[in-house]
XYZ file of C-alpha atoms in Angstrom:
772
model
C -0.007 0.010 0.001
C 1.801 3.113 -1.229
C 1.585 6.709 -0.045
C -0.313 7.960 2.995
C -2.771 5.841 4.896
C -5.942 6.577 6.729
C -5.050 5.527 10.284
C -7.460 5.263 13.163
C -6.444 4.969 16.806
C -9.234 3.488 18.958
C -9.715 4.233 22.629
C -12.033 3.620 25.567
C -14.941 6.037 25.848
C -13.731 9.278 27.357
C -10.075 9.025 26.295
C -10.474 10.260 22.734
C -9.083 13.714 23.552
C -6.154 12.157 25.313
C -5.227 10.040 22.296
C -5.715 13.041 20.015
C -3.314 15.097 22.107
C -0.804 12.267 22.141
C -0.929 12.275 18.333
C -0.505 16.020 18.225
C 2.577 15.635 20.453
C 3.921 13.119 17.925
C 3.445 15.664 15.128
C 0.173 14.507 13.534
C -3.087 16.390 12.878
C -5.720 14.140 14.431
C -9.461 14.424 14.223
C -11.915 12.747 16.549
C -14.340 10.902 14.309
C -16.740 9.362 16.834
C -16.794 7.675 20.209
C -13.508 5.853 20.624
C -12.089 6.690 17.173
C -9.385 9.249 16.368
C -8.269 9.614 12.734
C -4.964 10.825 11.328
C -2.906 10.398 8.131
C 0.497 8.645 7.881
C 2.742 6.149 6.330
C 3.559 2.560 7.175
C 6.294 3.927 9.450
C 3.674 6.011 11.242
C 1.620 2.857 11.837
C 4.610 1.393 13.670
C 5.238 4.641 15.540
C 1.655 4.899 16.778
C 1.626 1.292 17.877
C 4.783 1.643 19.865
C 4.285 5.185 21.247
C 0.596 5.669 22.011
C -0.210 5.136 25.653
C -3.995 5.578 25.918
C -5.049 4.035 22.601
C -6.508 0.510 22.417
C -5.563 -0.353 18.823
C -4.240 1.191 15.615
C -6.242 0.500 12.519
C -5.720 1.207 8.867
C -8.919 2.172 7.084
C -8.977 0.693 3.543
C -12.499 1.747 2.542
C -15.500 3.728 3.612
C -18.829 3.585 1.692
C -22.587 3.656 1.949
C -24.021 0.249 2.922
C -27.808 0.305 3.104
C -28.121 -3.349 2.196
C -26.101 -6.556 2.128
C -25.573 -6.449 -1.669
C -23.888 -3.070 -1.337
C -21.756 -4.283 1.518
C -20.722 -7.431 -0.351
C -19.925 -5.777 -3.745
C -17.982 -2.802 -2.309
C -15.955 -5.130 -0.073
C -15.219 -7.543 -2.947
C -13.968 -4.624 -5.080
C -11.075 -3.960 -2.673
C -7.606 -5.349 -3.596
C -7.407 -7.836 -0.717
C -4.715 -9.865 -2.443
C -2.321 -6.903 -1.897
C -2.788 -7.077 1.877
C -3.479 -10.731 2.626
C -1.308 -13.624 1.304
C -2.819 -16.810 -0.038
C -2.357 -18.642 3.315
C -3.086 -15.599 5.464
C -5.602 -15.792 8.332
C -8.256 -13.056 8.211
C -10.812 -13.159 11.008
C -13.558 -10.622 10.660
C -14.884 -8.598 13.599
C -17.866 -6.262 13.325
C -20.098 -3.694 14.945
C -23.127 -1.748 13.854
C -24.639 1.376 15.318
C -27.835 3.119 14.099
C -27.810 1.286 10.812
C -30.209 -0.755 8.683
C -27.735 -3.667 8.695
C -28.159 -4.251 12.432
C -27.171 -7.947 12.596
C -23.415 -7.930 13.305
C -22.910 -11.659 12.629
C -24.622 -11.300 9.222
C -22.399 -8.332 8.393
C -19.310 -10.336 9.386
C -20.377 -13.273 7.179
C -21.039 -10.996 4.230
C -17.632 -9.314 4.465
C -15.861 -12.640 4.980
C -17.510 -14.139 1.925
C -16.637 -11.103 -0.205
C -13.017 -11.238 0.827
C -12.849 -15.003 0.155
C -14.143 -14.512 -3.402
C -11.699 -11.677 -4.029
C -8.716 -13.592 -2.631
C -9.514 -16.754 -4.536
C -9.629 -14.759 -7.736
C -6.644 -12.574 -6.905
C -4.375 -15.474 -5.851
C -5.808 -17.765 -8.498
C -6.556 -20.532 -5.958
C -9.499 -22.518 -4.797
C -8.079 -23.002 -1.243
C -7.462 -20.460 1.490
C -6.028 -22.431 4.414
C -5.661 -19.396 6.821
C -2.599 -20.949 8.406
C -0.267 -18.011 7.865
C 0.137 -14.411 8.953
C -2.919 -12.968 10.727
C -4.746 -9.841 9.470
C -7.709 -8.955 11.670
C -10.418 -7.131 9.693
C -13.170 -5.040 11.200
C -16.368 -3.917 9.532
C -17.833 -0.997 11.400
C -21.201 0.423 10.241
C -22.299 3.777 11.666
C -25.492 5.331 10.356
C -25.372 3.144 7.225
C -21.797 4.068 6.386
C -19.469 1.059 6.465
C -15.765 1.372 7.340
C -13.441 -1.505 6.554
C -10.246 -1.520 8.626
C -7.153 -3.673 9.164
C -6.034 -4.121 12.835
C -2.274 -3.456 12.802
C -1.970 -4.088 16.577
C -3.181 -7.632 16.962
C -3.388 -7.974 20.715
C -4.780 -4.869 22.352
C -2.258 -2.128 23.086
C -2.900 -2.520 26.778
C -0.788 -5.650 26.592
C 2.581 -3.949 27.042
C 4.316 -7.193 27.882
C 5.237 -6.508 31.554
C 2.098 -7.850 33.173
C 2.293 -11.597 32.864
C 0.033 -12.317 35.843
C -3.301 -10.485 36.117
C -4.489 -9.556 39.650
C -8.028 -9.062 40.916
C -9.899 -6.006 39.574
C -6.814 -4.980 37.545
C -6.987 -1.701 35.620
C -6.104 -1.820 31.921
C -2.700 -0.277 31.198
C -4.189 2.017 28.532
C -6.784 3.354 31.061
C -4.149 3.745 33.710
C -1.943 5.763 31.297
C -5.005 7.860 30.375
C -5.614 8.676 34.027
C -2.044 9.857 34.470
C -2.195 11.919 31.266
C -5.482 13.487 32.388
C -3.979 14.418 35.728
C -1.844 17.495 36.562
C 1.137 15.313 37.269
C 4.522 15.707 35.535
C 7.873 14.086 36.101
C 9.022 16.885 38.456
C 6.192 16.269 40.936
C 5.588 13.555 43.482
C 2.991 10.908 42.625
C 1.252 8.469 44.983
C -1.341 5.741 44.309
C -2.610 4.705 47.776
C -4.745 1.912 46.245
C -2.092 0.693 43.806
C -3.147 -3.004 43.644
C -0.863 -4.654 41.169
C 0.790 -1.367 40.339
C -0.531 -0.436 36.862
C -1.046 3.315 37.486
C 2.398 3.887 39.021
C 4.175 1.777 36.424
C 2.533 3.647 33.605
C 3.353 6.932 35.310
C 7.005 5.944 35.594
C 7.127 5.129 31.918
C 5.464 8.438 31.058
C 7.844 10.358 33.285
C 10.911 8.646 31.880
C 9.670 8.837 28.305
C 9.808 5.073 27.715
C 7.556 3.876 24.930
C 4.804 1.637 26.211
C 5.024 -0.794 23.216
C 8.796 -1.163 23.192
C 8.777 -4.744 24.456
C 5.993 -6.384 22.493
C 5.135 -7.548 18.980
C 2.423 -6.398 16.575
C 0.525 -8.123 13.837
C 1.483 -5.563 11.174
C 5.210 -6.280 11.540
C 4.506 -9.655 9.833
C 2.727 -8.027 6.892
C 4.860 -7.886 3.787
C 3.587 -4.407 2.792
C 4.648 -2.884 6.152
C 7.428 -5.111 7.462
C 9.363 -5.657 10.641
C 12.103 -3.112 10.105
C 9.998 -0.069 10.877
C 8.772 -1.622 14.113
C 12.329 -2.607 15.116
C 13.428 0.976 14.645
C 10.572 2.339 16.735
C 11.043 -0.222 19.486
C 14.768 0.516 19.694
C 14.030 4.316 19.975
C 11.340 3.545 22.575
C 13.860 1.884 24.845
C 15.883 5.138 25.142
C 14.518 7.151 28.042
C 14.032 10.886 27.707
C 15.481 11.286 31.212
C 17.443 9.070 33.486
C 15.568 9.658 36.717
C 12.419 11.347 38.122
C 12.504 14.185 40.548
C 10.719 11.996 43.102
C 10.374 8.269 43.586
C 6.820 7.331 42.726
C 4.969 5.622 45.566
C 2.385 2.846 45.478
C 0.741 1.439 48.523
C -1.949 -1.160 49.224
C -3.170 -3.334 52.056
C -2.679 -6.517 50.081
C 0.820 -8.054 50.204
C -0.212 -10.457 47.413
C -1.071 -7.492 45.129
C 2.119 -5.639 46.069
C 4.226 -8.760 45.195
C 2.711 -8.687 41.686
C 3.275 -4.918 41.476
C 6.961 -5.314 42.249
C 7.200 -8.114 39.690
C 5.501 -6.031 36.994
C 7.603 -2.918 37.701
C 10.766 -4.988 37.350
C 9.544 -6.481 34.067
C 8.663 -2.969 32.860
C 12.155 -1.738 33.663
C 11.009 0.914 36.130
C 11.436 -0.814 39.494
C 14.074 1.553 40.763
C 11.780 4.520 40.222
C 8.869 3.150 42.242
C 8.603 2.380 46.000
C 5.881 -0.119 46.908
C 4.720 -0.292 50.540
C 2.046 -2.131 52.483
C 0.046 0.701 54.069
C -3.601 1.447 54.855
C -5.085 4.513 53.220
C -5.730 5.991 56.703
C -1.928 6.155 57.232
C -1.231 8.075 54.060
C 1.106 11.090 54.555
C 3.973 12.884 52.803
C 6.399 15.675 53.494
C 6.691 16.494 49.789
C 4.676 19.351 48.306
C 2.617 19.838 45.141
C 2.238 16.145 44.531
C -0.493 14.226 42.834
C -2.630 11.287 43.848
C -3.841 9.246 40.895
C -5.830 6.293 42.028
C -8.606 3.782 41.315
C -9.966 2.816 44.709
C -12.263 -0.131 45.220
C -15.854 0.801 44.500
C -17.864 -2.294 45.282
C -18.409 -3.570 41.789
C -15.817 -6.291 42.028
C -14.553 -6.323 45.584
C -15.629 -5.263 49.100
C -18.970 -4.662 50.657
C -20.874 -1.423 49.923
C -20.952 -0.355 53.584
C -17.171 -0.807 53.937
C -16.543 1.137 50.704
C -18.779 3.984 51.845
C -16.827 4.221 55.123
C -13.604 4.297 53.137
C -14.789 7.056 50.911
C -16.083 9.105 53.839
C -12.516 9.025 55.223
C -11.073 10.745 52.176
C -11.411 14.341 53.394
C -9.767 13.557 56.776
C -6.808 11.806 55.055
C -6.336 13.964 51.987
C -6.398 17.275 53.898
C -2.955 16.237 55.303
C -1.640 17.058 51.832
C -2.702 20.714 51.480
C -0.640 21.466 48.294
C -1.548 18.213 46.482
C -4.044 17.524 43.730
C -6.145 14.334 43.811
C -7.490 12.325 40.890
C -9.934 9.502 41.619
C -11.566 7.067 39.246
C -14.624 5.347 40.640
C -17.989 3.967 39.676
C -19.535 5.623 42.769
C -21.871 8.364 41.510
C -22.139 9.667 45.085
C -18.364 10.302 45.635
C -18.872 14.064 45.891
C -21.605 13.592 48.474
C -19.491 11.143 50.494
C -16.450 13.457 50.549
C -18.607 16.549 51.229
C -17.546 18.749 48.276
C -17.767 19.002 44.477
C -14.856 18.001 42.304
C -12.901 20.673 40.419
C -13.430 18.669 37.248
C -14.959 15.368 36.272
C -14.965 13.132 33.254
C -17.019 10.030 32.354
C -14.912 7.052 31.487
C -15.510 3.287 31.068
C -13.283 0.911 33.063
C -13.912 -2.313 31.156
C -17.741 -2.392 31.000
C -18.221 -0.394 34.202
C -19.317 3.258 33.818
C -17.027 5.443 35.962
C -16.334 9.067 36.654
C -12.787 10.509 36.926
C -13.021 13.122 39.707
C -10.259 15.721 39.941
C -9.797 17.765 43.064
C -7.095 20.288 42.190
C -4.862 21.920 44.740
C -2.662 24.994 44.449
C -0.492 25.447 41.347
C 3.230 24.798 42.053
C 5.430 27.860 42.456
C 7.770 28.153 39.504
C 11.366 29.232 39.793
C 10.546 32.510 38.093
C 7.789 33.196 40.610
C 10.074 32.215 43.441
C 12.725 34.501 42.063
C 15.790 32.625 43.311
C 16.801 30.898 40.067
C 17.581 27.741 41.966
C 17.421 24.348 40.394
C 14.248 22.325 40.585
C 15.651 19.980 43.227
C 17.823 22.503 45.110
C 16.003 21.942 48.401
C 15.677 18.174 48.297
C 15.386 16.617 51.759
C 17.122 13.399 52.716
C 13.817 11.547 52.487
C 13.299 12.654 48.904
C 11.104 15.680 49.714
C 11.713 18.527 47.304
C 10.605 22.159 47.238
C 8.502 21.637 44.180
C 9.332 24.666 42.103
C 8.162 23.048 38.965
C 6.539 23.911 35.679
C 2.959 22.843 35.109
C 3.619 20.466 32.234
C 0.628 18.318 32.927
C -2.986 17.967 31.986
C -3.290 21.709 32.315
C -0.538 22.277 29.783
C -1.876 19.436 27.712
C -5.082 21.473 27.613
C -7.328 18.407 27.981
C -10.266 20.090 29.714
C -12.906 18.330 31.868
C -16.428 19.273 32.677
C -16.160 21.778 35.603
C -17.979 20.865 38.730
C -21.410 22.322 38.917
C -22.188 21.793 35.268
C -23.875 18.764 33.682
C -22.264 15.377 33.800
C -19.136 15.322 31.660
C -19.209 13.626 28.314
C -16.100 13.284 26.183
C -18.005 14.780 23.208
C -15.659 12.921 20.811
C -17.144 14.427 17.625
C -15.483 17.788 18.331
C -11.845 18.546 17.670
C -9.722 18.300 20.814
C -8.472 21.890 20.581
C -11.966 23.314 20.289
C -13.077 21.169 23.141
C -10.192 22.556 25.251
C -10.805 26.161 24.387
C -14.460 25.966 25.352
C -13.625 25.037 28.900
C -10.514 27.231 29.350
C -11.661 30.472 27.786
C -9.027 30.143 25.108
C -6.207 30.066 27.681
C -3.382 27.579 27.275
C -4.071 26.121 30.639
C -6.561 26.265 33.467
C -5.478 28.007 36.668
C -5.639 25.609 39.615
C -7.294 27.007 42.754
C -5.180 28.617 45.519
C -6.952 26.750 48.270
C -6.077 23.186 49.148
C -8.069 20.573 47.319
C -9.284 19.334 50.691
C -9.336 21.492 53.754
C -8.040 25.010 54.307
C -9.809 27.741 56.243
C -11.481 30.713 54.653
C -10.711 34.247 55.804
C -14.227 34.389 57.224
C -13.525 31.231 59.301
C -10.316 32.723 60.749
C -12.150 35.924 61.757
C -14.886 33.921 63.459
C -12.282 31.738 65.229
C -10.418 34.776 66.438
C -13.652 36.097 67.967
C -14.314 32.700 69.522
C -10.848 32.556 71.059
C -11.324 35.988 72.602
C -14.685 35.033 74.051
C -13.340 31.718 75.384
C -10.434 33.472 77.105
C -12.908 35.878 78.756
C -15.060 32.983 80.026
C -12.060 31.131 81.402
C -10.950 34.175 83.327
C -14.473 34.583 84.752
C -14.536 30.945 85.947
C -10.897 30.708 87.033
C -11.707 30.426 90.754
C -14.217 27.577 90.412
C -11.638 24.793 91.060
C -10.873 26.573 94.372
C -14.554 26.025 95.252
C -14.188 22.278 94.578
C -15.882 22.427 91.155
C -13.500 20.884 88.620
C -16.038 19.865 85.990
C -18.027 22.764 84.443
C -19.019 24.473 81.209
C -16.708 27.141 79.924
C -18.263 27.948 76.519
C -21.760 27.476 75.205
C -22.351 28.759 71.744
C -21.432 32.240 72.905
C -20.453 33.189 69.325
C -23.250 32.276 66.930
C -20.803 31.370 64.176
C -18.970 28.940 66.421
C -21.835 26.754 67.701
C -19.963 24.469 70.059
C -20.057 23.692 73.794
C -16.842 23.214 75.766
C -16.837 21.513 79.082
C -13.881 21.169 81.380
C -13.424 17.813 83.064
C -10.455 18.137 85.504
C -7.465 18.958 83.237
C -9.279 17.830 80.044
C -11.601 19.638 77.657
C -14.556 18.209 75.846
C -15.856 19.942 72.747
C -19.219 19.124 71.160
C -20.346 20.735 67.964
C -23.979 21.465 67.048
C -24.923 21.054 63.415
C -25.739 24.180 61.431
C -25.260 25.493 57.934
C -21.746 26.891 57.424
C -20.763 26.633 53.797
C -17.537 24.734 54.491
C -16.580 21.515 52.757
C -16.307 18.409 54.913
C -12.488 18.637 54.947
C -12.604 22.360 55.750
C -14.983 21.629 58.565
C -12.720 18.995 60.007
C -9.918 21.541 59.901
C -12.225 24.135 61.543
C -12.907 21.715 64.438
C -9.241 21.006 64.783
C -8.457 24.720 65.043
C -11.105 25.136 67.770
C -9.328 22.286 69.647
C -5.952 23.971 69.179
C -7.220 27.326 70.406
C -8.991 25.716 73.313
C -5.792 24.020 74.423
C -3.922 27.292 74.127
C -6.463 29.250 76.231
C -6.667 26.613 78.944
C -2.956 26.023 78.995
C -3.209 22.305 78.360
C -1.723 19.991 75.727
C -3.756 19.454 72.550
C -3.985 15.741 73.428
C -6.125 16.723 76.401
C -8.789 18.305 74.167
C -11.430 15.937 72.744
C -13.665 17.223 69.954
C -16.595 15.534 68.335
C -19.680 16.348 66.393
C -22.803 14.523 65.307
C -25.461 15.498 62.810
C -28.966 15.598 64.258
C -30.652 12.476 62.928
C -33.901 10.874 63.723
C -33.391 7.306 64.734
C -30.318 7.805 66.988
C -30.519 7.779 70.727
C -28.967 10.551 72.773
C -26.138 8.237 73.811
C -25.180 6.892 70.375
C -21.642 5.512 70.221
C -19.334 7.472 67.973
C -15.842 5.978 68.498
C -13.835 3.223 70.068
C -10.935 5.113 71.706
C -11.958 4.478 75.293
C -10.372 7.715 76.732
C -11.701 7.731 80.261
C -10.826 9.634 83.366
C -12.147 9.986 86.972
C -14.048 13.244 87.374
C -14.780 14.706 90.839
C -18.035 16.368 91.703
C -19.579 17.124 95.136
C -16.908 15.014 96.816
C -17.755 12.039 94.658
C -16.018 10.274 91.769
C -17.381 9.450 88.341
C -15.943 7.724 85.367
C -16.298 9.831 82.233
C -15.565 8.908 78.590
C -14.435 11.918 76.519
C -14.187 10.233 73.152
C -16.635 7.419 72.419
C -20.089 8.874 72.945
C -21.941 12.049 72.184
C -22.201 12.525 75.940
C -19.491 11.868 78.446
C -21.381 9.918 81.095
C -21.897 12.889 83.447
C -24.404 15.625 82.608
C -22.909 18.747 84.132
C -26.203 20.666 83.881
C -27.683 18.416 86.579
C -24.997 19.178 89.187
C -27.421 21.087 91.351
C -30.281 18.578 90.914
C -28.023 15.771 92.030
C -27.210 17.789 95.153
C -30.949 18.112 95.852
C -31.314 14.329 95.561
C -28.438 13.672 98.007
C -29.926 16.159 100.466
C -33.305 14.299 100.454
C -32.096 10.734 100.200
C -31.388 9.735 103.761
C -33.410 6.700 104.705
C -35.298 6.792 101.412
C -36.060 4.058 98.914
C -34.796 5.646 95.645
C -35.895 4.805 92.113
C -33.693 6.057 89.225
C -35.325 5.532 85.807
C -33.364 5.946 82.542
C -30.469 5.854 84.951
C -27.742 6.121 82.275
C -24.431 5.907 84.173
C -26.061 6.074 87.574
C -24.829 9.504 88.836
C -28.170 10.255 90.612
C -28.015 6.785 92.185
C -24.481 7.432 93.454
C -25.559 10.791 94.960
C -28.582 9.166 96.590
C -26.442 6.351 98.093
C -23.924 8.920 99.328
C -26.824 10.794 100.939
C -27.759 7.762 102.996
C -30.531 6.177 100.879
C -31.873 2.975 102.373
C -31.802 1.409 98.912
C -31.544 2.423 95.264
C -32.986 0.790 92.151
C -31.450 1.913 88.864
C -33.210 0.980 85.622
C -31.952 1.215 82.058
C -32.210 -0.823 78.901
C -28.522 -0.682 78.154
C -26.111 -3.205 79.635
C -23.279 -0.843 78.753
C -24.654 1.970 80.935
C -25.746 -0.298 83.748
C -22.195 -1.675 83.923
C -20.942 1.870 83.922
C -23.333 2.783 86.741
C -22.113 -0.142 88.833
C -18.504 0.975 88.285
C -19.419 4.473 89.474
C -20.980 2.995 92.588
C -17.857 0.915 93.300
C -15.626 3.895 92.569
C -17.143 5.557 95.612
C -17.154 2.507 97.859
C -20.947 2.342 97.845
C -21.570 -1.041 96.203
C -23.693 -3.643 97.963
C -26.981 -5.554 97.881
C -28.950 -2.411 98.829
C -28.235 -0.994 95.381
C -29.878 -2.851 92.475
C -29.287 -2.412 88.765
C -32.099 -3.605 86.484
C -31.840 -4.053 82.782
C -35.316 -3.363 81.396
C -37.308 -1.123 79.200
C -38.672 1.526 81.659
C -42.264 1.218 80.624
C -42.170 -2.588 80.845
C -40.553 -2.301 84.276
C -43.368 -0.020 85.489
C -46.172 -2.008 83.929
C -44.824 -5.264 85.395
C -44.164 -3.903 88.867
C -46.655 -4.870 91.605
C -48.680 -1.991 92.938
C -47.944 -0.395 96.303
C -45.719 2.182 97.942
C -42.281 0.851 97.060
C -40.279 4.064 96.515
C -40.073 7.308 98.422
C -37.931 9.308 96.004
C -37.749 8.990 92.272
C -35.644 10.539 89.544
C -36.978 10.378 85.976
C -34.714 11.972 83.311
C -35.744 10.341 79.996
C -34.301 11.021 76.517
C -36.405 13.126 74.145
C -36.492 10.355 71.567
C -35.023 6.880 71.367
C -35.369 3.647 69.471
C -33.895 0.277 70.231
C -33.932 -3.140 68.597
C -35.011 -4.495 72.022
C -38.328 -2.605 71.938
C -41.224 -2.631 69.519
C -42.218 1.014 70.011
C -40.020 4.061 69.617
C -39.731 6.277 72.723
C -41.137 9.790 72.501
C -41.175 11.754 75.752
C -44.018 14.036 74.740
C -46.315 11.148 73.943
C -45.362 8.915 76.844
C -44.730 11.216 79.780
C -48.293 11.182 81.272
C -48.405 7.361 81.512
C -44.741 7.248 82.629
C -45.208 9.674 85.564
C -48.581 8.350 86.559
C -47.246 4.802 86.867
C -44.250 6.033 88.885
C -46.613 7.923 91.181
C -48.593 4.722 91.634
C -45.488 3.115 93.178
C -44.938 5.865 95.728
C -46.659 6.812 98.978
C -48.394 10.089 99.594
C -45.694 12.757 100.073
C -43.252 10.918 97.893
C -41.111 13.228 95.736
C -40.366 12.760 92.056
C -37.819 14.840 90.124
C -38.716 14.871 86.394
C -36.483 16.424 83.839
C -35.914 16.453 80.054
C -34.099 18.623 77.565
C -36.711 18.865 74.735
C -37.225 22.468 73.771
C -40.721 21.682 72.449
C -41.807 19.640 75.442
C -45.101 20.685 77.094
C -45.960 19.100 80.402
C -49.605 18.022 80.632
C -50.234 19.271 84.151
C -54.002 18.802 83.838
C -53.548 15.072 83.192
C -51.163 14.746 86.180
C -53.150 16.921 88.619
C -54.962 13.973 90.224
C -51.677 12.317 91.159
C -49.192 15.091 91.856
C -48.685 18.561 93.097
C -46.394 19.950 90.338
C -43.885 22.809 90.535
C -41.256 23.714 87.925
C -37.932 24.407 89.484
C -35.746 24.867 86.358
C -34.512 28.253 87.471
C -33.015 26.648 90.586
C -31.489 23.604 88.868
C -29.665 25.103 85.871
C -26.103 26.034 87.056
C -24.723 29.494 86.321
C -21.954 28.220 84.108
C -24.656 27.243 81.561
C -25.471 30.220 79.373
C -28.537 28.364 77.980
C -31.049 28.570 80.733
C -33.203 26.003 78.951
C -30.509 23.386 78.806
C -33.080 21.314 80.674
C -36.456 21.795 82.347
C -37.009 20.238 85.739
C -40.140 19.680 87.852
C -40.526 18.681 91.510
C -43.626 16.558 91.863
C -45.117 15.506 95.186
C -47.527 12.534 95.304
C -50.933 13.578 96.679
């Protein structure tokens, strides 16, 4: 075949612009024809060059004809007219593949048979033979019909171009090499920046990145079908392979890092890197994603984390994705590129991507999310004229004063976040596609803020105000420990824009955030909470490790004591001469409600000789106070074994354990309904949650709906003159005094029970009820 050829590089959906830009870099003038097809003109030598050099292309085809094919006769005759004897020898093998899109000839097998028959007739005539054994050189033919136009192509690659030759063992959920290279080329990484794949698996992304950075041709170590064709020949391929073995640079500015939790996968990754000739440029390490960190700056993460299609359970994958903001904010100057089939990634990480692109990983529809960090500072901007690696640390960290020769300088634009879902729009030219999204600029400016995290100026102003207010409160309460009060509230949403409460427990601080709209991303919000903790430690003069911050969105279906963590950070708190175990990390509440400090004192003062009932006892602090006040007996009721055990520990902590103090695991209403009638208790404390559900009960608890029956039944177990303290913290609660009037004399005492350190005077409401 003389002269220039029509050559088509095929690709996965979404990588057409990447392949087009690769061809431009090689000096061609490509045109994106349709989904997965990029056309350019060239010689037989260019066929070899494209096969050896292209990284993101799947195959390189030579188009030998294109014609209208509305029926099988037209398809047969036009195919038979082609000079097949010039391309296929008498003994040549010529399998026919096919596809049809939006065409009258919709049966692909029938189209394949028609083309095969036409070629057979032409070859038998052209080679003057009645036999075509197909035992010789292979020429794969494809008939592709799009909107009734048939294209006949010869596959010069043979095996797909993703088969570079270095991966001889395929691991689980392996990413194709062509897709991995496409991800790297779509990223903002270049050879002067760090690169990490924290879910590297068998190493495909980092191996492809190393080859890109070094300038090693991806097809330098494999064979191609066309090198066996007489009209192209092996020599052009040998020359391209030899050139492809010569690296453009001897080393990268940084060692590329790949990590995974599977030692089996890492063993394969090391094997593949060695076979690819890039092992000394990559460091593989067994490491959980949660442990990811780096001292280097302006690096890139390019990764394909598990997304539940092939491995892992959905719940575990969701937990993993929710951890991304916490982990990735440790790398404030880095950019992050994540391929996943999860359509809810942005919701899980709590922020929109900077850019996104739809891709297909095998048959799985995926999105390539890009979260871009700050643009690296160039030497010119820095103004020192130093070399790129002048400030390299011993561990390989470098002051990344690098050029932005990456996806931004490639100009391959993505759909910006906030717009419609990104399509590759392959029918457009790559350059036009780029200009549309970059305003004609040669590259897109990366944001100045970190990709994950970073505080806004507004946040800093609000936190400065918070710190000043906290310092004022601490000065006001500085003498409380001298009064014997070592556990108290020091801040309670004093500044509206910093809606947290801070309680001091001995030499520790407990911060709890209340949910409200704030406009921060999830990672920024984590950083905001951390800054509150740092400032709290500074004002209190304690170590940051002594500050415990947590938050919880308000959700129906969670009890007030929902478990949040498993750290188990406990200490012994002192109050009223008594000791209590508090947990500052694992639950929304600590185990000791400081707003009931005064109410507990009232109970102790009344408890001597009394039979005391403590319902919804939680960790038993009221029971401990009653026992310390000389109660004849106490009965503590709760549905949770965890809290009953905790209550018993509190009783033992004060040396008050014994048979006179019972701990009953039961639903409170079942306990009351099953208790025999009579005057069994003289003093009762009822402090129920506002709402609660449990697998152990059939009916959800709602204090507003249940309080009348609850209190009436408690009153039925008490003698005339018995006292009941009833409290709850529901802002909407309305006590039905009329329904309770026959049983109790009711008096609200909230103004007496809320301590002065609580700015919110409605932190709880409390009633003293006397049985008639």
